[in-house]
XYZ file of C-alpha atoms in Angstrom:
653
model
C -35.840 0.023 -140.054
C -36.622 -0.923 -143.677
C -39.757 -2.979 -143.320
C -41.995 -3.526 -140.021
C -41.647 -7.259 -140.659
C -38.031 -7.554 -139.911
C -39.023 -5.702 -136.081
C -38.355 -7.639 -133.542
C -41.839 -6.469 -132.091
C -43.509 -7.488 -128.440
C -47.029 -5.960 -126.875
C -45.012 -3.837 -124.664
C -42.348 -2.190 -126.119
C -40.244 -1.294 -129.406
C -36.948 -3.012 -130.029
C -34.413 -2.927 -132.873
C -32.694 -5.187 -134.667
C -29.488 -7.052 -133.220
C -26.867 -9.469 -134.545
C -28.126 -12.858 -134.319
C -26.008 -15.018 -131.784
C -23.231 -16.799 -132.816
C -23.107 -20.604 -133.135
C -20.437 -20.532 -130.271
C -18.388 -18.433 -128.226
C -15.010 -20.125 -129.019
C -13.331 -20.867 -132.055
C -12.936 -24.345 -133.311
C -9.344 -24.189 -133.779
C -8.715 -24.036 -129.970
C -9.374 -27.858 -129.661
C -6.160 -28.702 -131.215
C -4.040 -27.142 -128.213
C -2.734 -29.950 -126.416
C -3.856 -30.612 -122.860
C -0.510 -29.626 -121.361
C -0.461 -26.146 -123.009
C -4.218 -26.181 -121.621
C -2.930 -26.117 -117.910
C -0.351 -23.765 -118.868
C -2.592 -21.507 -119.786
C -5.093 -22.339 -116.884
C -2.141 -21.226 -114.393
C -1.443 -17.923 -116.361
C -5.181 -16.821 -116.485
C -5.194 -17.862 -112.594
C -2.400 -15.496 -111.762
C -3.965 -12.829 -113.874
C -7.355 -13.066 -112.162
C -5.546 -13.128 -108.921
C -3.701 -9.559 -109.687
C -7.074 -8.454 -111.028
C -8.876 -9.303 -107.789
C -6.223 -8.199 -105.667
C -5.385 -4.810 -107.390
C -9.318 -3.980 -106.523
C -8.477 -3.929 -103.119
C -5.263 -2.195 -102.560
C -6.402 0.469 -105.151
C -6.874 3.962 -102.895
C -9.963 5.066 -101.121
C -10.977 8.232 -103.238
C -14.031 9.035 -104.095
C -13.223 10.166 -107.611
C -12.461 6.276 -108.055
C -15.688 4.911 -106.841
C -17.596 3.133 -109.075
C -21.146 4.346 -107.645
C -22.075 7.773 -106.645
C -25.809 7.695 -106.356
C -25.867 7.173 -102.701
C -26.947 3.666 -103.185
C -24.550 1.785 -101.107
C -27.291 -0.644 -99.489
C -28.474 -1.458 -102.434
C -25.940 -1.509 -105.078
C -22.678 -2.199 -103.292
C -22.419 -5.709 -102.800
C -21.731 -6.652 -99.026
C -19.356 -9.236 -97.592
C -20.603 -11.935 -94.820
C -18.799 -13.931 -92.630
C -15.708 -13.308 -94.688
C -16.848 -14.864 -98.050
C -18.997 -14.029 -101.144
C -22.702 -14.670 -100.213
C -24.646 -17.099 -102.414
C -27.099 -17.573 -105.166
C -29.816 -14.906 -103.913
C -28.018 -11.762 -105.562
C -28.435 -10.016 -101.868
C -24.709 -10.121 -101.216
C -21.658 -11.145 -102.912
C -19.212 -9.848 -105.480
C -20.740 -9.155 -108.939
C -18.541 -7.762 -111.535
C -15.700 -6.390 -109.432
C -18.063 -3.648 -107.783
C -15.710 -1.420 -105.321
C -16.714 -1.815 -101.935
C -17.950 1.896 -100.327
C -19.039 2.196 -97.161
C -20.185 5.207 -95.139
C -17.655 7.041 -92.973
C -16.784 6.751 -89.434
C -13.915 4.727 -87.788
C -15.537 1.791 -86.977
C -16.527 1.388 -90.486
C -12.905 2.229 -92.106
C -11.958 -0.672 -89.461
C -14.618 -3.054 -90.566
C -13.968 -2.064 -94.076
C -9.838 -3.129 -93.703
C -10.834 -6.377 -91.750
C -13.367 -7.431 -94.578
C -10.655 -6.864 -97.488
C -7.775 -8.960 -95.315
C -10.455 -11.528 -95.414
C -11.155 -11.695 -98.598
C -7.144 -11.229 -99.460
C -6.542 -14.179 -97.718
C -9.436 -16.362 -99.236
C -7.790 -15.175 -102.790
C -4.158 -16.462 -101.823
C -5.866 -19.545 -100.720
C -8.178 -20.238 -103.580
C -4.961 -19.579 -105.996
C -2.783 -21.742 -103.939
C -5.107 -24.531 -103.870
C -5.739 -23.834 -107.585
C -1.839 -24.392 -108.418
C -1.704 -27.264 -106.587
C -4.496 -29.017 -108.330
C -2.918 -27.759 -111.509
C 0.558 -29.665 -110.790
C -1.270 -32.688 -109.491
C -2.631 -32.681 -112.845
C 0.282 -32.263 -114.949
C 1.680 -35.367 -113.257
C -1.513 -37.206 -114.706
C -0.912 -39.196 -118.097
C -2.881 -37.911 -120.864
C -5.481 -40.784 -120.930
C -6.020 -40.158 -117.193
C -6.918 -36.752 -117.958
C -9.128 -37.246 -120.729
C -11.022 -39.935 -118.477
C -11.566 -37.268 -115.702
C -12.661 -34.613 -118.132
C -15.343 -37.290 -119.574
C -16.190 -37.867 -115.913
C -16.994 -34.464 -115.174
C -18.789 -33.839 -118.202
C -21.120 -37.073 -117.506
C -21.499 -35.674 -114.079
C -22.517 -32.159 -115.094
C -24.854 -33.753 -117.716
C -26.669 -35.963 -114.658
C -27.046 -32.868 -112.640
C -28.582 -31.000 -115.239
C -31.074 -33.610 -115.774
C -31.706 -33.862 -111.958
C -32.564 -30.252 -111.824
C -34.767 -30.706 -114.562
C -36.846 -33.566 -113.103
C -36.471 -32.429 -109.645
C -39.697 -32.384 -107.941
C -41.050 -28.856 -107.118
C -42.685 -28.598 -103.239
C -46.409 -28.850 -102.993
C -48.101 -25.518 -102.807
C -52.021 -24.779 -101.703
C -53.068 -23.245 -105.683
C -54.940 -20.000 -105.174
C -58.858 -20.279 -105.600
C -59.515 -20.219 -109.229
C -62.547 -18.637 -110.400
C -64.068 -18.325 -113.592
C -61.782 -20.173 -116.008
C -64.040 -21.264 -118.759
C -67.636 -20.612 -120.189
C -68.164 -17.147 -120.044
C -71.747 -17.257 -122.213
C -72.666 -13.614 -122.650
C -76.095 -14.639 -122.560
C -77.718 -12.840 -125.672
C -77.251 -14.242 -129.152
C -75.681 -11.471 -131.011
C -73.179 -11.479 -128.720
C -72.882 -14.735 -128.722
C -72.476 -14.885 -132.550
C -69.271 -12.247 -132.004
C -67.894 -14.628 -129.609
C -67.885 -17.091 -131.942
C -66.298 -15.177 -134.614
C -63.533 -14.216 -132.543
C -63.153 -17.884 -131.811
C -63.248 -19.135 -135.459
C -60.340 -16.395 -136.106
C -58.207 -18.130 -133.175
C -59.247 -21.603 -134.902
C -57.798 -20.202 -138.569
C -54.687 -18.641 -137.072
C -53.622 -21.637 -134.814
C -54.864 -24.410 -137.770
C -52.354 -22.520 -140.179
C -49.755 -22.408 -137.826
C -50.147 -25.939 -136.972
C -49.854 -26.824 -140.619
C -47.436 -25.007 -141.807
C -44.728 -23.474 -138.751
C -45.657 -25.988 -136.212
C -42.444 -25.571 -133.776
C -40.968 -22.882 -135.284
C -41.764 -19.652 -133.162
C -43.960 -17.703 -135.628
C -45.679 -18.181 -138.963
C -45.164 -16.659 -142.305
C -48.933 -16.783 -143.337
C -48.291 -15.831 -146.882
C -45.069 -17.748 -147.595
C -46.442 -20.655 -145.186
C -43.629 -21.420 -143.529
C -42.088 -20.794 -140.011
C -40.451 -17.329 -138.580
C -38.596 -16.161 -136.104
C -36.903 -12.776 -134.931
C -33.698 -12.127 -132.810
C -35.957 -11.743 -129.262
C -35.774 -15.697 -129.782
C -32.061 -16.302 -130.678
C -31.876 -18.928 -133.540
C -33.418 -21.921 -132.121
C -37.196 -23.295 -132.486
C -38.642 -22.772 -128.957
C -42.550 -22.970 -130.243
C -43.370 -19.374 -128.919
C -46.631 -19.375 -130.777
C -47.654 -22.524 -129.116
C -46.903 -21.288 -125.416
C -48.430 -18.010 -126.145
C -51.501 -19.136 -127.066
C -52.300 -22.151 -124.913
C -54.041 -20.269 -122.229
C -56.284 -18.415 -125.158
C -56.978 -21.877 -126.512
C -58.148 -23.362 -122.885
C -60.894 -20.405 -122.319
C -61.942 -20.603 -125.427
C -62.913 -24.489 -125.358
C -60.732 -25.375 -127.915
C -59.405 -28.469 -125.699
C -58.244 -30.788 -128.853
C -56.001 -27.642 -129.672
C -54.635 -27.302 -126.177
C -53.676 -30.872 -126.001
C -51.637 -30.697 -129.105
C -49.778 -27.938 -127.661
C -49.263 -29.596 -124.551
C -48.036 -32.628 -126.112
C -45.147 -30.718 -128.253
C -44.203 -29.046 -125.083
C -43.689 -32.307 -123.231
C -41.686 -33.648 -126.185
C -39.989 -30.890 -127.597
C -39.361 -27.623 -125.408
C -35.784 -27.720 -124.343
C -34.364 -24.548 -122.903
C -30.823 -26.161 -122.673
C -30.103 -24.608 -126.253
C -27.130 -22.301 -127.773
C -29.943 -19.356 -128.132
C -29.386 -15.642 -127.190
C -32.631 -14.513 -126.123
C -34.720 -11.518 -124.862
C -35.102 -12.055 -120.947
C -38.113 -9.819 -121.164
C -39.401 -11.469 -124.032
C -39.525 -15.168 -122.894
C -40.384 -14.142 -119.716
C -43.677 -12.796 -120.333
C -44.439 -15.007 -123.328
C -42.860 -18.292 -122.179
C -42.786 -18.113 -118.411
C -46.278 -16.201 -118.409
C -47.854 -18.328 -120.734
C -46.224 -21.590 -119.092
C -47.736 -20.101 -115.820
C -51.144 -19.313 -116.998
C -51.538 -22.770 -118.868
C -50.646 -24.820 -115.632
C -53.207 -22.653 -113.218
C -55.717 -23.100 -115.748
C -54.990 -26.925 -116.466
C -53.349 -27.952 -113.340
C -51.062 -29.892 -115.608
C -47.414 -30.045 -113.955
C -45.625 -30.207 -117.033
C -46.363 -26.329 -117.581
C -44.958 -25.679 -114.023
C -41.675 -27.972 -114.562
C -40.794 -26.084 -118.030
C -41.720 -22.590 -116.176
C -39.152 -23.634 -113.267
C -36.547 -24.492 -115.621
C -36.633 -21.397 -117.996
C -36.716 -19.205 -114.885
C -33.345 -20.668 -113.695
C -32.052 -20.088 -116.805
C -32.682 -16.466 -116.703
C -31.293 -15.864 -113.459
C -27.170 -15.190 -115.142
C -28.897 -12.300 -116.734
C -28.700 -10.701 -112.928
C -25.092 -10.962 -112.694
C -24.230 -7.223 -113.164
C -22.720 -4.773 -110.843
C -26.120 -3.364 -109.870
C -28.246 -6.334 -110.471
C -29.922 -4.944 -113.043
C -30.318 -7.599 -115.642
C -29.018 -7.592 -119.278
C -31.299 -7.717 -122.048
C -30.281 -10.566 -123.433
C -28.810 -13.868 -121.987
C -27.727 -17.129 -123.628
C -29.440 -19.873 -122.524
C -26.710 -22.227 -122.404
C -23.603 -20.125 -121.525
C -25.541 -17.730 -119.560
C -23.647 -14.669 -121.121
C -25.419 -11.422 -120.995
C -25.172 -8.523 -122.847
C -27.403 -5.496 -124.005
C -29.124 -4.188 -127.256
C -26.333 -2.283 -128.931
C -28.472 0.662 -129.705
C -29.824 1.180 -126.169
C -28.257 4.530 -125.276
C -24.393 3.439 -124.701
C -25.356 -0.196 -123.362
C -27.889 0.675 -121.062
C -30.808 -1.718 -119.780
C -34.461 -0.683 -120.673
C -37.025 0.460 -118.473
C -39.868 -1.666 -119.592
C -38.006 -4.649 -119.629
C -35.868 -5.050 -116.370
C -39.167 -3.221 -114.907
C -41.676 -5.913 -116.226
C -40.416 -9.624 -114.488
C -41.940 -8.843 -111.167
C -45.732 -10.744 -111.849
C -43.877 -13.639 -112.976
C -41.014 -14.037 -110.664
C -43.201 -13.704 -107.668
C -45.202 -16.466 -109.048
C -41.895 -18.448 -109.294
C -40.962 -18.325 -105.961
C -44.323 -18.735 -104.698
C -44.548 -21.984 -106.885
C -40.671 -23.381 -106.216
C -40.343 -22.133 -102.656
C -37.345 -20.486 -103.696
C -36.886 -16.923 -102.863
C -34.243 -15.950 -105.391
C -36.958 -14.836 -108.033
C -38.808 -12.431 -105.468
C -35.469 -11.129 -104.353
C -34.211 -10.093 -107.702
C -37.363 -8.127 -108.789
C -37.598 -6.623 -105.300
C -33.783 -5.444 -105.586
C -34.654 -3.847 -108.532
C -37.430 -1.593 -107.128
C -35.429 -0.648 -104.126
C -32.595 0.585 -106.494
C -35.130 2.718 -108.320
C -36.718 4.054 -105.255
C -33.179 5.481 -104.229
C -32.627 6.950 -107.336
C -32.937 10.739 -108.273
C -35.883 10.939 -110.972
C -35.813 14.353 -113.275
C -39.215 16.185 -113.006
C -40.565 12.657 -111.159
C -40.076 10.813 -114.343
C -38.418 7.342 -114.847
C -35.916 7.792 -117.912
C -36.221 4.801 -120.143
C -32.590 3.828 -119.830
C -30.549 2.482 -117.024
C -26.968 1.545 -117.208
C -26.574 -1.833 -115.568
C -22.867 -1.018 -114.686
C -22.754 2.339 -113.496
C -26.258 2.674 -112.259
C -26.961 5.842 -113.722
C -29.870 6.718 -116.198
C -29.144 6.909 -119.943
C -30.682 9.908 -122.068
C -33.589 11.884 -120.662
C -36.160 10.174 -122.384
C -39.312 9.357 -121.055
C -42.452 7.229 -122.538
C -45.609 5.203 -121.640
C -45.371 3.893 -124.872
C -42.422 1.791 -126.084
C -39.442 1.414 -123.846
C -41.168 2.535 -120.612
C -44.625 1.242 -120.626
C -45.081 -1.907 -118.894
C -42.887 -0.774 -116.015
C -45.769 1.194 -115.125
C -48.200 -1.218 -115.624
C -46.271 -4.112 -113.408
C -46.050 -1.524 -110.245
C -49.810 -1.433 -110.253
C -50.096 -5.140 -111.010
C -47.551 -6.091 -108.538
C -49.779 -4.434 -105.738
C -53.092 -6.180 -107.227
C -51.690 -9.930 -107.179
C -50.419 -9.150 -103.652
C -53.972 -9.085 -102.970
C -53.528 -5.339 -102.382
C -50.909 -5.739 -99.378
C -47.526 -4.390 -101.503
C -48.204 -0.842 -100.703
C -44.918 0.077 -101.522
C -45.673 -0.742 -105.428
C -48.930 1.122 -105.312
C -47.229 4.153 -103.705
C -44.338 3.957 -106.763
C -47.557 3.446 -109.447
C -49.235 6.765 -107.655
C -45.894 8.943 -107.791
C -45.314 8.189 -111.296
C -48.721 8.255 -112.628
C -49.029 12.157 -110.759
C -45.662 12.780 -112.885
C -46.815 11.485 -115.919
C -49.969 13.361 -115.699
C -48.393 16.708 -114.984
C -45.657 16.325 -117.738
C -46.855 13.838 -120.203
C -50.731 14.197 -120.986
C -52.028 17.143 -122.472
C -55.409 17.764 -124.849
C -55.256 18.774 -128.595
C -56.664 21.530 -130.355
C -59.887 19.595 -130.615
C -59.913 18.269 -127.467
C -58.497 14.812 -127.655
C -56.553 13.427 -124.844
C -53.247 12.097 -125.407
C -49.941 10.978 -123.754
C -46.971 12.568 -125.232
C -43.094 11.795 -124.759
C -40.323 13.587 -122.825
C -37.231 13.878 -124.886
C -34.524 15.792 -123.693
C -36.350 18.472 -121.576
C -39.325 18.947 -124.076
C -42.639 17.029 -125.187
C -42.923 15.570 -128.190
C -46.571 15.133 -129.051
C -46.548 12.202 -130.442
C -48.440 8.709 -129.277
C -47.782 5.255 -130.120
C -50.066 2.304 -130.465
C -48.118 1.009 -127.250
C -49.185 3.869 -125.154
C -52.925 2.768 -125.646
C -52.665 0.310 -122.998
C -52.513 3.076 -120.377
C -56.496 3.899 -120.918
C -57.079 0.129 -119.344
C -54.053 0.817 -116.920
C -55.948 4.027 -115.821
C -59.275 2.263 -115.212
C -57.640 -0.781 -113.564
C -55.763 1.711 -110.841
C -58.882 3.668 -110.309
C -60.097 1.802 -107.169
C -57.438 2.407 -104.375
C -56.094 5.857 -106.106
C -54.921 8.486 -103.720
C -57.296 11.723 -102.653
C -60.383 10.067 -103.638
C -59.412 10.327 -107.690
C -61.199 7.191 -108.603
C -63.710 8.762 -111.105
C -60.743 11.025 -112.365
C -59.044 8.122 -113.152
C -61.840 5.953 -114.874
C -62.662 8.982 -117.076
C -59.101 10.028 -117.914
C -58.893 5.865 -119.113
C -62.159 6.818 -121.080
C -60.800 9.950 -122.793
C -57.243 7.686 -123.706
C -59.747 4.729 -125.157
C -61.779 7.405 -127.139
C -58.035 8.974 -128.457
C -57.134 5.669 -129.755
C -60.577 4.895 -131.385
C -59.811 7.718 -133.130
C -56.423 6.658 -134.633
C -58.129 3.567 -135.802
C -61.172 5.457 -137.474
C -59.322 7.640 -139.155
C -57.526 5.221 -141.252
C -58.797 3.588 -144.569
C -58.490 0.077 -142.824
C -59.723 0.986 -139.410
C -57.144 -0.692 -137.643
C -54.505 2.049 -135.967
C -51.158 2.830 -137.105
C -47.822 2.468 -134.984
C -48.045 5.759 -133.870
C -49.648 9.185 -134.342
C -49.206 12.548 -134.150
C -50.960 15.497 -132.537
C -48.804 18.622 -134.548
C -51.110 21.735 -135.774
C -53.929 20.591 -137.808
C -52.455 16.819 -137.574
C -54.413 14.868 -135.003
C -54.379 11.346 -134.314
C -52.834 10.521 -137.613
C -49.661 9.164 -138.773
C -47.603 11.017 -140.940
C -44.118 8.821 -141.334
C -44.467 5.947 -143.985
C -42.626 3.976 -141.080
C -45.275 4.593 -138.400
C -48.360 3.349 -140.727
C -48.208 -0.051 -140.385
C -50.135 -2.191 -137.931
C -49.014 -5.546 -136.800
C -51.872 -7.032 -135.355
C -51.217 -5.097 -131.826
C -53.527 -5.437 -129.020
C -53.127 -2.295 -127.091
C -56.064 -0.426 -127.938
C -58.472 -3.553 -127.565
C -57.178 -4.068 -124.362
C -58.311 -0.687 -123.230
C -61.545 -1.135 -124.578
C -62.037 -4.423 -123.067
C -61.056 -2.876 -119.420
C -63.320 0.106 -120.218
C -66.451 -2.223 -120.407
C -65.581 -4.421 -117.442
C -65.646 -1.517 -115.453
C -68.431 0.811 -117.302
C -70.296 -1.372 -119.685
C -70.759 1.205 -122.003
C -72.089 -0.511 -125.245
C -69.264 1.489 -127.286
C -66.733 -0.339 -126.040
C -68.161 -3.552 -127.567
C -69.079 -1.669 -130.740
C -65.713 -0.282 -131.279
C -63.983 -3.877 -130.534
C -66.157 -5.430 -133.049
C -65.312 -2.857 -135.558
C -61.793 -3.767 -135.167
C -62.518 -7.149 -135.442
C -64.240 -6.874 -138.279
C -61.359 -4.904 -139.975
C -58.730 -7.337 -138.842
C -60.396 -9.936 -140.307
C -61.336 -8.539 -143.578
C -57.810 -7.029 -144.260
C -55.233 -8.860 -142.020
C -56.935 -12.659 -143.039
C -55.018 -14.217 -145.538
C -55.846 -17.951 -146.643
C -52.443 -18.925 -144.511
C -53.525 -16.968 -141.168
C -53.059 -13.347 -140.298
C -50.798 -11.098 -141.653
C -49.324 -7.347 -140.351
C -50.026 -4.549 -142.728
C -47.339 -2.068 -144.227
C -49.921 1.013 -144.783
C -53.253 1.623 -142.458
C -54.048 4.320 -145.423
C -53.890 2.423 -148.062
C -57.448 0.915 -149.656
C -55.199 -1.841 -151.365
C -53.025 -3.158 -148.441
C -49.530 -4.685 -148.511
C -48.550 -7.290 -146.017
C -45.245 -7.593 -143.549
C -45.946 -11.989 -143.870
C -45.976 -12.260 -140.311
C -48.580 -13.755 -137.945
C -47.209 -12.211 -134.250
C -47.387 -14.724 -131.267
C -49.043 -11.916 -129.483
C -52.080 -11.817 -131.769
C -53.240 -15.295 -130.552
C -52.308 -14.558 -126.821
C -53.339 -11.119 -126.713
C -55.488 -9.763 -129.461
C -57.934 -12.634 -130.012
C -58.083 -13.122 -126.232
C -59.327 -9.913 -125.351
C -61.729 -9.507 -128.017
C -63.338 -12.765 -126.846
C -63.444 -11.897 -123.470
C -65.070 -8.234 -124.568
C -68.030 -10.164 -125.669
C -67.751 -12.631 -122.814
C -69.559 -12.500 -119.388
C -67.763 -10.917 -116.674
C -67.561 -14.063 -114.857
C -64.783 -15.207 -117.114
C -61.706 -14.647 -115.385
C -62.533 -12.040 -113.206
C -60.581 -9.103 -112.258
C -61.243 -10.044 -108.566
C -59.330 -13.131 -108.968
C -57.047 -12.718 -112.177
C -54.344 -10.205 -112.940
C -53.174 -10.358 -116.771
C -49.389 -9.994 -117.334
C -48.172 -8.063 -120.234
C -48.618 -10.629 -122.696
C -52.179 -11.216 -121.354
C -51.583 -14.225 -119.348
C -53.860 -14.702 -116.655
C -52.104 -15.204 -113.213
C -54.254 -15.630 -109.929
C -54.149 -13.382 -107.365
C -52.159 -14.549 -104.209
C -54.373 -14.250 -101.284
C -53.345 -14.983 -97.918
C -56.938 -16.689 -97.187
C -56.578 -19.285 -99.903
C -52.431 -19.572 -100.139
C -49.881 -19.543 -98.056
C -48.393 -16.774 -99.128
C -48.209 -14.818 -95.796
C -46.072 -18.112 -94.223
C -44.118 -18.472 -97.376
C -40.506 -18.239 -96.698
C -39.770 -17.414 -100.192
C -41.523 -14.358 -100.448
C -40.620 -13.106 -96.833
């Protein structure tokens, strides 16, 4: 990785460069094929598919030939109901040609054979029907065939328009408390709050002037910027990510500009290969937050359109989604660097909050079922030392390399276990139990104290602890504080203290730099503590995690040091990251003459500035008794049964 500026970075995991998606999956010369040749090819392809499916059911029933060996038949293996593959919810049906495996017993074997025979009959019938349809097509003239193709295209286009414009059901909006104001009271704190608001204006106004509609801004070059996580399309990521920050700061003119662009220009029917995780937390999360805060229906409609576009990513043998999906074709794949084609824990484990809200708002249970399926699968898998490895293969259902991290690649999975419990008004006890068990294993195997007493969270790699902590990991201080209430064995005080210790360590990583902003990663080896040693770990890309923890610790303790530390960070960002065209990341935080990466990350407006603003606001602005923040700092209301129809909503049952 030659330069931090090239990294497709998010607020919650490390990612690597991946090739940009091609303009089209099909070469242009195929357009020259004659129509009759196309139908001949169709016949051949139909026969080939029939043979492939038929082979599945005639394979010998030997355990060494089975795809899955994890004891997860009820979760991984698609079932058959009423003699045909089940529907859209993903709870049944054939996916990816997974081999059916049932438990022992003569009754199961008979049922298995009956189901196979039913499927064979279905395949034969479908094949015969396809052959008859192809014969009828070949009898028609070219003009007739062209006319039918055009008619079908028009029908599909109209169906898409209907889906995009369909009215969503009216559901009660959860009780919304504290969506504006937040006056801190004293003049000094109010002045700091106004300074953060001015920084937001500087970031937004320059994006508005130089990169409007692009995903992000290059503040030195003063032009648009994008990364491979957004594909090759201009989706206005900064606009969507910044909307709720603008709203809570009272920047309503800027908010209306963003809303107008979204109404007229935000289109998800584009040939773009995007990160499922990133567009979920930034776009769906951002649109949902903007909807709840403002009540503007356009944001809900756009969120529903995008959520539907992400569903094909779950079409894998296990139901674990691909990392990337093409919004137009629905084709998914994983990052090439991710442990032999694995999906990443922090990516497929960070969908729950947004998908639960999508099921609530649309009345469609598919979103909730998709994320619940992931959880059920993980519950039944063996975990080395109780730890969740960062990689899971979506084809085989097996873990990849045994690397566990509370920073990049793992982080927000643990956060969303806790927040699934919170967003359910603390009724989702299954999620809470998984969180508590995971934190217990993390404490035992990953959390240590340095020689000088700094508490840090290392990374578990192939049986040993690497004494390194990433900037991303610093969010965990806030997570421990947020999860203190409700922790088992009366350990609330313990976890609040642990959060304070992590906050202190991360503050030290800032304080020990020349520029007073923290590096991407820092070591605890020998005499080196909370300092980055490698050049490729010395950069700061406007990340929010340390300030996020300061804010949570302030909310739960009101210790003035957290506001002091946050103000130090805000001043450093304003002094060293601010340029004429916005704010830029820095390549070396230990150099007194900073060089810039020339990227204003969308999460700087969504998270870093929002958490700073909240830090200097009163607690009645977005109170944590009513709101849960997604991993991109987009606030979503708690779904209380007393305020909503959650308990009676069929989408969540």
